[in-house]
């Protein structure tokens, strides 16, 4: 939120929120473009600013009509603004993935293999707990405690393929499936650092853990079609 508030503060920190007009809000949005923020990031920050305005209204720091001014400013559209686009995330190359695996600690190696097979995000993989994995049937289903679409009322169910069940190892007292040597679950940043180090040792092409999710989705789409990939990918 602080990053989102910076252009508003720089341009109109001396103004009362109620006095801003549509061109002023557009100026706040457009001020993010020279900062080399991508279009999607700018749109996300504008959404956060709208939440800030609603918070201000709720706590009587702004008039209710203030939000209408912010809602009147459209999000930046693809190909219709000077904001740069993010590069598409591609699947990790299998030869690079396989070259890196022998240089990973066993726990992280199992995490990487599971991420590629189940197509989950690092933020879903790292905090996995045994109590969140339904093992009553042959096909196990993992339901993360938190995920990015839960505020929309969506339930995220991740299928753990039968051949990968052994990757989860044995239950631990803490309940975490991938527990760091110092205690507690691996953090996505630590997981990514371990993979980056292994890539450097292997001397293979660089990739990031999130690309493994795309490997899984691409395989599902190839074998079962787009709808299957959409369903399994959440």
Short mmCIF file of N, CA and C in Angstrom, two decimals, residues 59-222:
data_model
loop_
_atom_site.label_atom_id
_atom_site.label_comp_id
_atom_site.label_asym_id
_atom_site.label_seq_id
_atom_site.Cartn_x
_atom_site.Cartn_y
_atom_site.Cartn_z
N UNK A 59 -13.98 5.74 7.56
CA UNK A 59 -13.56 6.38 8.81
C UNK A 59 -13.81 7.89 8.79
N UNK A 60 -14.67 8.31 7.85
CA UNK A 60 -15.14 9.69 7.78
C UNK A 60 -14.02 10.70 7.53
N UNK A 61 -13.01 10.27 6.77
CA UNK A 61 -11.95 11.19 6.36
C UNK A 61 -12.22 11.73 4.96
N UNK A 62 -13.24 11.22 4.32
CA UNK A 62 -13.61 11.67 2.97
C UNK A 62 -15.11 11.48 2.79
N UNK A 63 -15.66 12.23 1.88
CA UNK A 63 -17.09 12.13 1.61
C UNK A 63 -17.38 10.89 0.75
N UNK A 64 -18.55 10.29 0.90
CA UNK A 64 -18.89 9.08 0.13
C UNK A 64 -18.75 9.25 -1.37
N UNK A 65 -19.03 10.44 -1.89
CA UNK A 65 -18.97 10.65 -3.34
C UNK A 65 -17.54 10.62 -3.88
N UNK A 66 -16.55 10.67 -3.00
CA UNK A 66 -15.15 10.70 -3.44
C UNK A 66 -14.79 9.47 -4.27
N UNK A 67 -15.34 8.32 -3.90
CA UNK A 67 -14.99 7.09 -4.61
C UNK A 67 -15.46 7.12 -6.05
N UNK A 68 -16.49 7.90 -6.36
CA UNK A 68 -16.99 7.98 -7.73
C UNK A 68 -15.93 8.56 -8.66
N UNK A 69 -15.16 9.49 -8.15
CA UNK A 69 -14.08 10.09 -8.95
C UNK A 69 -13.03 9.04 -9.30
N UNK A 70 -12.67 8.20 -8.34
CA UNK A 70 -11.66 7.17 -8.58
C UNK A 70 -12.19 6.05 -9.47
N UNK A 71 -13.46 5.71 -9.30
CA UNK A 71 -14.05 4.66 -10.13
C UNK A 71 -14.22 5.11 -11.58
N UNK A 72 -14.22 6.42 -11.81
CA UNK A 72 -14.39 6.93 -13.18
C UNK A 72 -13.12 6.78 -14.02
N UNK A 73 -11.99 6.49 -13.37
CA UNK A 73 -10.72 6.34 -14.08
C UNK A 73 -10.51 4.87 -14.41
N UNK A 74 -10.47 4.57 -15.69
CA UNK A 74 -10.35 3.18 -16.13
C UNK A 74 -8.95 2.63 -15.89
N UNK A 75 -8.88 1.32 -15.80
CA UNK A 75 -7.59 0.64 -15.75
C UNK A 75 -6.90 0.76 -17.10
N UNK A 76 -5.59 0.73 -17.09
CA UNK A 76 -4.84 0.77 -18.34
C UNK A 76 -5.11 -0.51 -19.14
N UNK A 77 -5.38 -0.34 -20.43
CA UNK A 77 -5.70 -1.47 -21.28
C UNK A 77 -4.48 -1.93 -22.07
N UNK A 78 -4.47 -3.21 -22.37
CA UNK A 78 -3.35 -3.79 -23.14
C UNK A 78 -3.22 -3.08 -24.49
N UNK A 79 -2.02 -2.62 -24.78
CA UNK A 79 -1.74 -2.00 -26.06
C UNK A 79 -2.28 -0.60 -26.24
N UNK A 80 -2.87 -0.04 -25.17
CA UNK A 80 -3.47 1.28 -25.29
C UNK A 80 -2.87 2.29 -24.31
N UNK A 81 -1.70 2.00 -23.84
CA UNK A 81 -1.01 2.94 -22.95
C UNK A 81 0.48 2.83 -23.19
N UNK A 82 1.22 3.76 -22.60
CA UNK A 82 2.68 3.74 -22.74
C UNK A 82 3.35 2.88 -21.68
N UNK A 83 2.56 2.29 -20.80
CA UNK A 83 3.12 1.41 -19.77
C UNK A 83 3.63 0.13 -20.42
N UNK A 84 4.75 -0.35 -19.94
CA UNK A 84 5.32 -1.56 -20.51
C UNK A 84 4.52 -2.78 -20.08
N UNK A 85 4.58 -3.80 -20.89
CA UNK A 85 3.92 -5.07 -20.58
C UNK A 85 4.94 -6.03 -19.96
N UNK A 86 4.44 -6.88 -19.08
CA UNK A 86 5.32 -7.90 -18.50
C UNK A 86 5.57 -8.99 -19.55
N UNK A 87 6.73 -9.56 -19.49
CA UNK A 87 7.03 -10.66 -20.39
C UNK A 87 6.26 -11.90 -19.94
N UNK A 88 5.73 -12.66 -20.87
CA UNK A 88 4.98 -13.87 -20.48
C UNK A 88 5.89 -14.87 -19.79
N UNK A 89 5.34 -15.53 -18.77
CA UNK A 89 6.10 -16.55 -18.05
C UNK A 89 6.00 -17.86 -18.82
N UNK A 90 7.14 -18.39 -19.20
CA UNK A 90 7.19 -19.62 -19.98
C UNK A 90 7.56 -20.79 -19.09
N UNK A 91 7.35 -21.97 -19.59
CA UNK A 91 7.73 -23.17 -18.84
C UNK A 91 9.25 -23.25 -18.74
N UNK A 92 9.72 -23.85 -17.65
CA UNK A 92 11.15 -24.09 -17.52
C UNK A 92 11.57 -25.18 -18.50
N UNK A 93 12.74 -25.03 -19.09
CA UNK A 93 13.22 -26.04 -20.02
C UNK A 93 13.59 -27.30 -19.24
N UNK A 94 13.11 -28.44 -19.71
CA UNK A 94 13.31 -29.70 -18.99
C UNK A 94 14.78 -30.03 -18.81
N UNK A 95 15.60 -29.72 -19.83
CA UNK A 95 17.02 -30.04 -19.70
C UNK A 95 17.68 -29.22 -18.59
N UNK A 96 17.23 -27.96 -18.42
CA UNK A 96 17.76 -27.13 -17.35
C UNK A 96 17.26 -27.62 -15.99
N UNK A 97 16.02 -28.04 -15.94
CA UNK A 97 15.45 -28.55 -14.70
C UNK A 97 16.17 -29.82 -14.26
N UNK A 98 16.38 -30.73 -15.19
CA UNK A 98 17.02 -32.00 -14.86
C UNK A 98 18.50 -31.81 -14.51
N UNK A 99 19.16 -30.84 -15.14
CA UNK A 99 20.57 -30.59 -14.83
C UNK A 99 20.75 -30.02 -13.44
N UNK A 100 19.75 -29.30 -12.96
CA UNK A 100 19.83 -28.66 -11.66
C UNK A 100 19.51 -29.60 -10.50
N UNK A 101 18.63 -30.57 -10.72
CA UNK A 101 18.12 -31.44 -9.65
C UNK A 101 19.20 -32.09 -8.78
N UNK A 102 20.28 -32.66 -9.37
CA UNK A 102 21.28 -33.33 -8.52
C UNK A 102 21.98 -32.40 -7.55
N UNK A 103 21.89 -31.10 -7.75
CA UNK A 103 22.60 -30.15 -6.91
C UNK A 103 21.71 -29.55 -5.82
N UNK A 104 20.51 -30.08 -5.69
CA UNK A 104 19.59 -29.61 -4.66
C UNK A 104 19.65 -30.51 -3.43
N UNK A 105 19.45 -29.94 -2.24
CA UNK A 105 19.24 -30.79 -1.05
C UNK A 105 18.01 -31.67 -1.29
N UNK A 106 17.97 -32.84 -0.67
CA UNK A 106 16.89 -33.79 -0.94
C UNK A 106 15.51 -33.17 -0.73
N UNK A 107 15.35 -32.41 0.34
CA UNK A 107 14.04 -31.83 0.64
C UNK A 107 13.60 -30.87 -0.47
N UNK A 108 14.50 -30.01 -0.90
CA UNK A 108 14.17 -29.03 -1.95
C UNK A 108 13.96 -29.73 -3.29
N UNK A 109 14.71 -30.80 -3.53
CA UNK A 109 14.53 -31.57 -4.76
C UNK A 109 13.11 -32.13 -4.82
N UNK A 110 12.64 -32.67 -3.70
CA UNK A 110 11.28 -33.22 -3.65
C UNK A 110 10.23 -32.11 -3.83
N UNK A 111 10.51 -30.95 -3.29
CA UNK A 111 9.60 -29.81 -3.45
C UNK A 111 9.49 -29.42 -4.92
N UNK A 112 10.62 -29.36 -5.60
CA UNK A 112 10.62 -28.95 -7.01
C UNK A 112 9.88 -29.97 -7.87
N UNK A 113 10.11 -31.24 -7.61
CA UNK A 113 9.44 -32.28 -8.38
C UNK A 113 7.93 -32.25 -8.15
N UNK A 114 7.52 -32.00 -6.90
CA UNK A 114 6.09 -31.92 -6.60
C UNK A 114 5.46 -30.69 -7.23
N UNK A 115 6.18 -29.58 -7.21
CA UNK A 115 5.64 -28.36 -7.81
C UNK A 115 5.40 -28.54 -9.30
N UNK A 116 6.32 -29.20 -9.97
CA UNK A 116 6.14 -29.43 -11.40
C UNK A 116 4.98 -30.38 -11.66
N UNK A 117 4.80 -31.39 -10.82
CA UNK A 117 3.74 -32.37 -11.04
C UNK A 117 2.36 -31.84 -10.68
N UNK A 118 2.28 -31.03 -9.60
CA UNK A 118 0.98 -30.58 -9.11
C UNK A 118 0.61 -29.18 -9.58
N UNK A 119 1.56 -28.46 -10.16
CA UNK A 119 1.26 -27.14 -10.72
C UNK A 119 0.89 -26.10 -9.70
N UNK A 120 1.39 -26.23 -8.49
CA UNK A 120 1.05 -25.25 -7.46
C UNK A 120 2.06 -24.11 -7.44
N UNK A 121 1.69 -23.01 -6.84
CA UNK A 121 2.59 -21.89 -6.67
C UNK A 121 3.48 -22.13 -5.46
N UNK A 122 4.62 -21.43 -5.43
CA UNK A 122 5.55 -21.60 -4.31
C UNK A 122 4.89 -21.26 -2.99
N UNK A 123 4.02 -20.25 -2.99
CA UNK A 123 3.33 -19.85 -1.77
C UNK A 123 2.34 -20.89 -1.29
N UNK A 124 1.95 -21.82 -2.15
CA UNK A 124 1.09 -22.93 -1.77
C UNK A 124 1.92 -24.14 -1.37
N UNK A 125 3.06 -24.31 -2.03
CA UNK A 125 3.93 -25.46 -1.80
C UNK A 125 4.63 -25.40 -0.44
N UNK A 126 5.25 -24.27 -0.16
CA UNK A 126 6.11 -24.17 1.03
C UNK A 126 5.38 -24.40 2.36
N UNK A 127 4.19 -23.84 2.57
CA UNK A 127 3.54 -24.03 3.88
C UNK A 127 2.65 -25.27 3.97
N UNK A 128 2.82 -26.23 3.07
CA UNK A 128 1.97 -27.43 3.10
C UNK A 128 2.01 -28.11 4.47
N UNK A 129 0.81 -28.52 4.93
CA UNK A 129 0.70 -29.26 6.19
C UNK A 129 -0.09 -30.54 5.94
N UNK A 130 0.20 -31.55 6.74
CA UNK A 130 -0.47 -32.84 6.56
C UNK A 130 -1.97 -32.74 6.79
N UNK A 131 -2.40 -31.86 7.70
CA UNK A 131 -3.82 -31.78 7.99
C UNK A 131 -4.61 -31.13 6.86
N UNK A 132 -3.91 -30.55 5.88
CA UNK A 132 -4.56 -29.92 4.73
C UNK A 132 -4.59 -30.84 3.51
N UNK A 133 -4.07 -32.06 3.67
CA UNK A 133 -4.03 -33.02 2.57
C UNK A 133 -5.02 -34.14 2.85
N UNK A 134 -6.03 -34.26 2.01
CA UNK A 134 -7.02 -35.33 2.15
C UNK A 134 -6.46 -36.59 1.50
N UNK A 135 -6.16 -37.58 2.33
CA UNK A 135 -5.53 -38.83 1.85
C UNK A 135 -6.48 -40.02 1.94
N UNK A 136 -7.77 -39.75 2.01
CA UNK A 136 -8.74 -40.84 2.17
C UNK A 136 -8.93 -41.65 0.90
N UNK A 137 -8.67 -41.07 -0.26
CA UNK A 137 -8.80 -41.78 -1.53
C UNK A 137 -7.41 -42.00 -2.13
N UNK A 138 -7.37 -42.74 -3.24
CA UNK A 138 -6.09 -43.00 -3.89
C UNK A 138 -5.43 -41.71 -4.36
N UNK A 139 -6.25 -40.79 -4.88
CA UNK A 139 -5.73 -39.50 -5.32
C UNK A 139 -5.86 -38.51 -4.17
N UNK A 140 -4.74 -37.99 -3.70
CA UNK A 140 -4.76 -37.05 -2.59
C UNK A 140 -5.09 -35.64 -3.09
N UNK A 141 -5.74 -34.88 -2.24
CA UNK A 141 -6.12 -33.51 -2.58
C UNK A 141 -5.65 -32.56 -1.48
N UNK A 142 -4.90 -31.57 -1.86
CA UNK A 142 -4.37 -30.57 -0.93
C UNK A 142 -5.18 -29.29 -1.05
N UNK A 143 -5.71 -28.79 0.06
CA UNK A 143 -6.47 -27.55 0.09
C UNK A 143 -5.69 -26.52 0.92
N UNK A 144 -5.00 -25.58 0.25
CA UNK A 144 -4.20 -24.59 0.98
C UNK A 144 -5.05 -23.80 1.97
N UNK A 145 -4.43 -23.44 3.09
CA UNK A 145 -5.14 -22.64 4.08
C UNK A 145 -5.42 -21.24 3.54
N UNK A 146 -4.52 -20.73 2.70
CA UNK A 146 -4.69 -19.41 2.09
C UNK A 146 -4.31 -19.49 0.62
N UNK A 147 -5.02 -18.76 -0.21
CA UNK A 147 -4.65 -18.66 -1.62
C UNK A 147 -5.20 -17.35 -2.16
N UNK A 148 -4.73 -16.96 -3.35
CA UNK A 148 -4.96 -15.59 -3.82
C UNK A 148 -6.41 -15.31 -4.25
N UNK A 149 -7.25 -16.34 -4.43
CA UNK A 149 -8.63 -16.07 -4.84
C UNK A 149 -9.64 -16.38 -3.74
N UNK A 150 -9.15 -16.60 -2.52
CA UNK A 150 -10.07 -16.96 -1.45
C UNK A 150 -11.02 -15.82 -1.11
N UNK A 151 -10.58 -14.55 -1.33
CA UNK A 151 -11.46 -13.43 -1.03
C UNK A 151 -12.64 -13.36 -2.00
N UNK A 152 -12.58 -14.13 -3.10
CA UNK A 152 -13.71 -14.21 -4.02
C UNK A 152 -14.63 -15.38 -3.67
N UNK A 153 -14.31 -16.08 -2.57
CA UNK A 153 -15.11 -17.22 -2.16
C UNK A 153 -14.76 -18.50 -2.88
N UNK A 154 -13.61 -18.53 -3.56
CA UNK A 154 -13.19 -19.72 -4.30
C UNK A 154 -12.42 -20.66 -3.38
N UNK A 155 -12.60 -21.94 -3.59
CA UNK A 155 -11.88 -22.96 -2.84
C UNK A 155 -10.82 -23.57 -3.75
N UNK A 156 -9.60 -23.61 -3.32
CA UNK A 156 -8.49 -24.10 -4.14
C UNK A 156 -8.17 -25.53 -3.74
N UNK A 157 -8.39 -26.46 -4.63
CA UNK A 157 -8.07 -27.86 -4.40
C UNK A 157 -6.98 -28.28 -5.38
N UNK A 158 -5.89 -28.80 -4.84
CA UNK A 158 -4.74 -29.19 -5.66
C UNK A 158 -4.60 -30.71 -5.62
N UNK A 159 -4.65 -31.32 -6.78
CA UNK A 159 -4.52 -32.77 -6.88
C UNK A 159 -3.04 -33.17 -6.77
N UNK A 160 -2.75 -34.08 -5.87
CA UNK A 160 -1.40 -34.62 -5.72
C UNK A 160 -1.36 -35.95 -6.46
N UNK A 161 -0.74 -36.01 -7.64
CA UNK A 161 -0.75 -37.25 -8.43
C UNK A 161 -0.17 -38.44 -7.66
N UNK A 162 -0.73 -39.60 -7.91
CA UNK A 162 -0.31 -40.82 -7.20
C UNK A 162 1.20 -41.05 -7.26
N UNK A 163 1.86 -40.91 -8.42
CA UNK A 163 3.31 -41.19 -8.46
C UNK A 163 4.15 -40.25 -7.59
N UNK A 164 3.56 -39.14 -7.13
CA UNK A 164 4.34 -38.16 -6.37
C UNK A 164 4.07 -38.23 -4.86
N UNK A 165 3.26 -39.18 -4.41
CA UNK A 165 2.93 -39.25 -2.98
C UNK A 165 4.19 -39.42 -2.12
N UNK A 166 5.15 -40.18 -2.60
CA UNK A 166 6.37 -40.41 -1.82
C UNK A 166 7.18 -39.13 -1.64
N UNK A 167 6.98 -38.14 -2.50
CA UNK A 167 7.74 -36.90 -2.38
C UNK A 167 7.41 -36.13 -1.11
N UNK A 168 6.24 -36.42 -0.52
CA UNK A 168 5.84 -35.71 0.68
C UNK A 168 6.57 -36.22 1.93
N UNK A 169 7.20 -37.39 1.83
CA UNK A 169 7.95 -37.92 2.96
C UNK A 169 7.05 -38.43 4.07
N UNK A 170 7.60 -38.49 5.28
CA UNK A 170 6.87 -38.98 6.44
C UNK A 170 6.33 -37.81 7.26
N UNK A 171 5.17 -37.98 7.88
CA UNK A 171 4.61 -36.91 8.71
C UNK A 171 5.57 -36.48 9.81
N UNK A 172 5.63 -35.17 10.05
CA UNK A 172 6.48 -34.60 11.09
C UNK A 172 5.62 -34.14 12.26
N UNK A 173 6.25 -34.01 13.40
CA UNK A 173 5.53 -33.59 14.60
C UNK A 173 4.92 -32.20 14.43
N UNK A 174 5.62 -31.35 13.70
CA UNK A 174 5.15 -29.98 13.51
C UNK A 174 3.94 -29.91 12.59
N UNK A 175 3.77 -30.96 11.78
CA UNK A 175 2.67 -30.96 10.82
C UNK A 175 3.06 -30.42 9.46
N UNK A 176 4.18 -29.72 9.38
CA UNK A 176 4.63 -29.19 8.09
C UNK A 176 5.28 -30.29 7.27
N UNK A 177 5.00 -30.30 5.98
CA UNK A 177 5.52 -31.34 5.11
C UNK A 177 6.96 -31.03 4.69
N UNK A 178 7.22 -29.76 4.40
CA UNK A 178 8.57 -29.37 3.98
C UNK A 178 9.14 -28.40 5.01
N UNK A 179 9.68 -28.97 6.08
CA UNK A 179 10.18 -28.17 7.19
C UNK A 179 11.66 -27.89 7.03
N UNK A 180 12.02 -26.63 7.23
CA UNK A 180 13.41 -26.19 7.13
C UNK A 180 14.23 -26.79 8.25
N UNK A 181 15.52 -26.94 8.04
CA UNK A 181 16.39 -27.53 9.05
C UNK A 181 16.40 -26.74 10.35
N UNK A 182 16.13 -25.44 10.27
CA UNK A 182 16.11 -24.59 11.47
C UNK A 182 14.73 -24.55 12.13
N UNK A 183 13.80 -25.34 11.60
CA UNK A 183 12.45 -25.37 12.13
C UNK A 183 11.52 -24.47 11.36
N UNK A 184 10.28 -24.89 11.24
CA UNK A 184 9.31 -24.11 10.49
C UNK A 184 9.37 -24.45 9.00
N UNK A 185 8.35 -24.05 8.26
CA UNK A 185 8.31 -24.39 6.84
C UNK A 185 9.28 -23.55 6.02
N UNK A 186 9.67 -24.08 4.88
CA UNK A 186 10.47 -23.30 3.94
C UNK A 186 9.68 -22.08 3.51
N UNK A 187 10.35 -20.96 3.36
CA UNK A 187 9.73 -19.76 2.80
C UNK A 187 9.96 -19.77 1.28
N UNK A 188 9.04 -19.21 0.51
CA UNK A 188 9.24 -19.16 -0.95
C UNK A 188 10.57 -18.54 -1.35
N UNK A 189 11.01 -17.52 -0.60
CA UNK A 189 12.29 -16.88 -0.93
C UNK A 189 13.46 -17.83 -0.71
N UNK A 190 13.45 -18.58 0.39
CA UNK A 190 14.52 -19.54 0.66
C UNK A 190 14.51 -20.68 -0.35
N UNK A 191 13.32 -21.11 -0.71
CA UNK A 191 13.15 -22.15 -1.73
C UNK A 191 13.72 -21.69 -3.05
N UNK A 192 13.41 -20.47 -3.45
CA UNK A 192 13.91 -19.91 -4.71
C UNK A 192 15.43 -19.75 -4.67
N UNK A 193 15.97 -19.34 -3.51
CA UNK A 193 17.41 -19.18 -3.39
C UNK A 193 18.14 -20.51 -3.54
N UNK A 194 17.57 -21.57 -2.97
CA UNK A 194 18.19 -22.89 -3.09
C UNK A 194 18.22 -23.35 -4.54
N UNK A 195 17.16 -23.06 -5.28
CA UNK A 195 17.11 -23.44 -6.69
C UNK A 195 18.09 -22.60 -7.50
N UNK A 196 18.16 -21.30 -7.22
CA UNK A 196 19.10 -20.43 -7.93
C UNK A 196 20.54 -20.89 -7.72
N UNK A 197 20.86 -21.28 -6.49
CA UNK A 197 22.21 -21.78 -6.19
C UNK A 197 22.50 -23.05 -6.98
N UNK A 198 21.54 -23.96 -7.04
CA UNK A 198 21.73 -25.22 -7.77
C UNK A 198 21.89 -24.95 -9.27
N UNK A 199 21.14 -23.98 -9.79
CA UNK A 199 21.26 -23.63 -11.21
C UNK A 199 22.66 -23.09 -11.50
N UNK A 200 23.17 -22.27 -10.58
CA UNK A 200 24.51 -21.70 -10.75
C UNK A 200 25.56 -22.80 -10.75
N UNK A 201 25.42 -23.78 -9.86
CA UNK A 201 26.38 -24.88 -9.81
C UNK A 201 26.30 -25.72 -11.08
N UNK A 202 25.08 -25.97 -11.54
CA UNK A 202 24.89 -26.80 -12.74
C UNK A 202 25.31 -26.07 -14.01
N UNK A 203 25.31 -24.74 -13.96
CA UNK A 203 25.68 -23.97 -15.15
C UNK A 203 24.65 -24.04 -16.26
N UNK A 204 23.39 -24.26 -15.89
CA UNK A 204 22.34 -24.37 -16.90
C UNK A 204 21.58 -23.05 -17.02
N UNK A 205 20.66 -23.00 -17.96
CA UNK A 205 19.87 -21.80 -18.19
C UNK A 205 19.03 -21.47 -16.96
N UNK A 206 18.98 -20.17 -16.63
CA UNK A 206 18.27 -19.75 -15.42
C UNK A 206 16.76 -19.85 -15.61
N UNK A 207 16.07 -20.21 -14.54
CA UNK A 207 14.61 -20.21 -14.51
C UNK A 207 14.18 -19.99 -13.06
N UNK A 208 12.91 -19.73 -12.86
CA UNK A 208 12.39 -19.48 -11.51
C UNK A 208 11.34 -20.53 -11.17
N UNK A 209 11.13 -20.80 -9.88
CA UNK A 209 10.18 -21.84 -9.48
C UNK A 209 8.78 -21.68 -10.07
N UNK A 210 8.31 -20.44 -10.23
CA UNK A 210 6.95 -20.24 -10.74
C UNK A 210 6.77 -20.83 -12.14
N UNK A 211 7.88 -20.97 -12.87
CA UNK A 211 7.78 -21.53 -14.21
C UNK A 211 7.36 -23.00 -14.17
N UNK A 212 7.64 -23.69 -13.07
CA UNK A 212 7.25 -25.10 -12.96
C UNK A 212 5.74 -25.25 -12.99
N UNK A 213 5.03 -24.26 -12.47
CA UNK A 213 3.56 -24.29 -12.54
C UNK A 213 3.12 -24.27 -14.00
N UNK A 214 3.82 -23.51 -14.81
CA UNK A 214 3.48 -23.43 -16.23
C UNK A 214 3.82 -24.74 -16.95
N UNK A 215 4.87 -25.43 -16.50
CA UNK A 215 5.15 -26.75 -17.07
C UNK A 215 3.96 -27.68 -16.87
N UNK A 216 3.42 -27.68 -15.64
CA UNK A 216 2.29 -28.56 -15.33
C UNK A 216 1.06 -28.17 -16.13
N UNK A 217 0.73 -26.89 -16.19
CA UNK A 217 -0.46 -26.43 -16.89
C UNK A 217 -0.36 -26.74 -18.38
N UNK A 218 0.84 -26.57 -18.95
CA UNK A 218 1.03 -26.86 -20.37
C UNK A 218 0.81 -28.34 -20.65
N UNK A 219 1.30 -29.20 -19.75
CA UNK A 219 1.12 -30.65 -19.94
C UNK A 219 -0.35 -31.02 -19.82
N UNK A 220 -1.06 -30.43 -18.86
CA UNK A 220 -2.49 -30.74 -18.70
C UNK A 220 -3.27 -30.29 -19.93
N UNK A 221 -2.93 -29.12 -20.45
CA UNK A 221 -3.64 -28.61 -21.63
C UNK A 221 -3.37 -29.49 -22.84
N UNK A 222 -2.15 -30.00 -22.95
CA UNK A 222 -1.79 -30.86 -24.08
C UNK A 222 -2.52 -32.19 -24.01
#
